[in-house]
PDB file of C-alpha atoms in Angstrom:
ATOM      1  CA  MET A   1      44.495 -62.426 -32.190  1.00  0.00           C
ATOM      2  CA  THR A   2      47.333 -59.938 -32.009  1.00  0.00           C
ATOM      3  CA  PRO A   3      48.400 -58.411 -28.674  1.00  0.00           C
ATOM      4  CA  GLU A   4      47.016 -55.053 -29.876  1.00  0.00           C
ATOM      5  CA  GLN A   5      43.615 -56.598 -30.551  1.00  0.00           C
ATOM      6  CA  ALA A   6      43.620 -58.303 -27.157  1.00  0.00           C
ATOM      7  CA  GLU A   7      44.303 -54.977 -25.443  1.00  0.00           C
ATOM      8  CA  GLU A   8      41.410 -53.277 -27.231  1.00  0.00           C
ATOM      9  CA  ALA A   9      38.852 -56.061 -26.705  1.00  0.00           C
ATOM     10  CA  PRO A  10      36.437 -55.475 -23.824  1.00  0.00           C
ATOM     11  CA  PRO A  11      36.588 -58.097 -21.062  1.00  0.00           C
ATOM     12  CA  GLY A  12      34.404 -61.086 -21.810  1.00  0.00           C
ATOM     13  CA  GLU A  13      34.180 -60.361 -25.526  1.00  0.00           C
ATOM     14  CA  PRO A  14      34.014 -63.578 -27.559  1.00  0.00           C
ATOM     15  CA  ALA A  15      37.266 -64.447 -29.319  1.00  0.00           C
ATOM     16  CA  GLU A  16      35.477 -64.419 -32.678  1.00  0.00           C
ATOM     17  CA  LEU A  17      34.486 -60.795 -32.177  1.00  0.00           C
ATOM     18  CA  ALA A  18      37.799 -59.774 -30.645  1.00  0.00           C
ATOM     19  CA  SER A  19      39.647 -61.157 -33.662  1.00  0.00           C
ATOM     20  CA  LEU A  20      37.818 -58.825 -36.070  1.00  0.00           C
ATOM     21  CA  PRO A  21      39.387 -55.552 -37.204  1.00  0.00           C
ATOM     22  CA  VAL A  22      38.728 -52.818 -34.659  1.00  0.00           C
ATOM     23  CA  GLU A  23      36.646 -50.790 -37.140  1.00  0.00           C
ATOM     24  CA  VAL A  24      34.249 -53.688 -37.663  1.00  0.00           C
ATOM     25  CA  ARG A  25      33.612 -54.673 -34.037  1.00  0.00           C
ATOM     26  CA  ALA A  26      31.031 -52.022 -33.092  1.00  0.00           C
ATOM     27  CA  PRO A  27      28.784 -52.668 -36.112  1.00  0.00           C
ATOM     28  CA  VAL A  28      29.016 -56.427 -35.514  1.00  0.00           C
ATOM     29  CA  ARG A  29      28.117 -55.926 -31.840  1.00  0.00           C
ATOM     30  CA  ALA A  30      25.094 -53.885 -32.968  1.00  0.00           C
ATOM     31  CA  LEU A  31      24.039 -56.666 -35.354  1.00  0.00           C
ATOM     32  CA  VAL A  32      24.376 -59.310 -32.633  1.00  0.00           C
ATOM     33  CA  HIS A  33      22.317 -57.112 -30.306  1.00  0.00           C
ATOM     34  CA  ALA A  34      19.606 -56.595 -32.950  1.00  0.00           C
ATOM     35  CA  VAL A  35      19.391 -60.337 -33.615  1.00  0.00           C
ATOM     36  CA  ASP A  36      19.216 -61.034 -29.865  1.00  0.00           C
ATOM     37  CA  GLN A  37      16.408 -58.486 -29.521  1.00  0.00           C
ATOM     38  CA  MET A  38      14.510 -60.071 -32.397  1.00  0.00           C
ATOM     39  CA  ARG A  39      14.909 -63.539 -30.925  1.00  0.00           C
ATOM     40  CA  ASP A  40      13.905 -62.424 -27.419  1.00  0.00           C
ATOM     41  CA  HIS A  41      10.863 -60.335 -28.381  1.00  0.00           C
ATOM     42  CA  TRP A  42       9.478 -61.858 -31.578  1.00  0.00           C
ATOM     43  CA  ALA A  43       6.929 -64.247 -30.028  1.00  0.00           C
ATOM     44  CA  GLU A  44       5.058 -61.610 -28.023  1.00  0.00           C
ATOM     45  CA  ALA A  45       5.467 -58.765 -30.531  1.00  0.00           C
ATOM     46  CA  ASP A  46       2.593 -57.381 -32.560  1.00  0.00           C
ATOM     47  CA  GLU A  47       2.967 -56.796 -36.295  1.00  0.00           C
ATOM     48  CA  ALA A  48       4.343 -53.254 -35.925  1.00  0.00           C
ATOM     49  CA  ARG A  49       6.959 -54.324 -33.374  1.00  0.00           C
ATOM     50  CA  ARG A  50       7.981 -57.304 -35.542  1.00  0.00           C
ATOM     51  CA  ARG A  51       8.466 -54.954 -38.492  1.00  0.00           C
ATOM     52  CA  GLU A  52      10.596 -52.682 -36.290  1.00  0.00           C
ATOM     53  CA  LEU A  53      12.696 -55.628 -35.054  1.00  0.00           C
ATOM     54  CA  TRP A  54      13.208 -56.834 -38.618  1.00  0.00           C
ATOM     55  CA  GLN A  55      14.203 -53.343 -39.788  1.00  0.00           C
ATOM     56  CA  GLN A  56      16.729 -53.037 -36.948  1.00  0.00           C
ATOM     57  CA  VAL A  57      18.370 -56.291 -38.027  1.00  0.00           C
ATOM     58  CA  HIS A  58      18.492 -55.140 -41.651  1.00  0.00           C
ATOM     59  CA  ARG A  59      19.989 -51.740 -40.752  1.00  0.00           C
ATOM     60  CA  ALA A  60      22.616 -53.396 -38.560  1.00  0.00           C
ATOM     61  CA  HIS A  61      23.394 -55.919 -41.292  1.00  0.00           C
ATOM     62  CA  ASP A  62      23.812 -53.143 -43.860  1.00  0.00           C
ATOM     63  CA  ALA A  63      26.139 -51.279 -41.481  1.00  0.00           C
ATOM     64  CA  VAL A  64      28.331 -54.368 -41.064  1.00  0.00           C
ATOM     65  CA  TRP A  65      28.611 -54.836 -44.815  1.00  0.00           C
ATOM     66  CA  GLY A  66      29.258 -51.142 -45.348  1.00  0.00           C
ATOM     67  CA  ILE A  67      32.116 -50.931 -42.853  1.00  0.00           C
ATOM     68  CA  THR A  68      33.542 -54.286 -43.951  1.00  0.00           C
ATOM     69  CA  VAL A  69      33.732 -53.127 -47.563  1.00  0.00           C
ATOM     70  CA  ALA A  70      35.174 -49.755 -46.533  1.00  0.00           C
ATOM     71  CA  VAL A  71      37.880 -51.422 -44.421  1.00  0.00           C
ATOM     72  CA  ALA A  72      38.744 -53.855 -47.215  1.00  0.00           C
ATOM     73  CA  LEU A  73      39.010 -51.029 -49.750  1.00  0.00           C
ATOM     74  CA  ALA A  74      41.135 -48.928 -47.417  1.00  0.00           C
ATOM     75  CA  ARG A  75      43.506 -51.816 -46.785  1.00  0.00           C
ATOM     76  CA  ALA A  76      43.709 -52.602 -50.504  1.00  0.00           C
ATOM     77  CA  ARG A  77      44.952 -49.060 -51.170  1.00  0.00           C
ATOM     78  CA  VAL A  78      47.806 -49.387 -48.689  1.00  0.00           C
TER      79      VAL A  78
END
């Protein structure tokens, strides 16, 4: 991790997340949160809630891939 990345990482953020490009961190945090929500609430959820949990994970996953590709393309142009 570079000193700049360390300065921008919130306290207590896992090193794996802190080492990601700044643009990618928020979408990855959202994906981790969605997966945590699914794990924590799946057992007691009815069918509609399970569908909602699954959709949240998929949207967060798509956002991570979208920003990751955008960052890679932007860096390739430099």
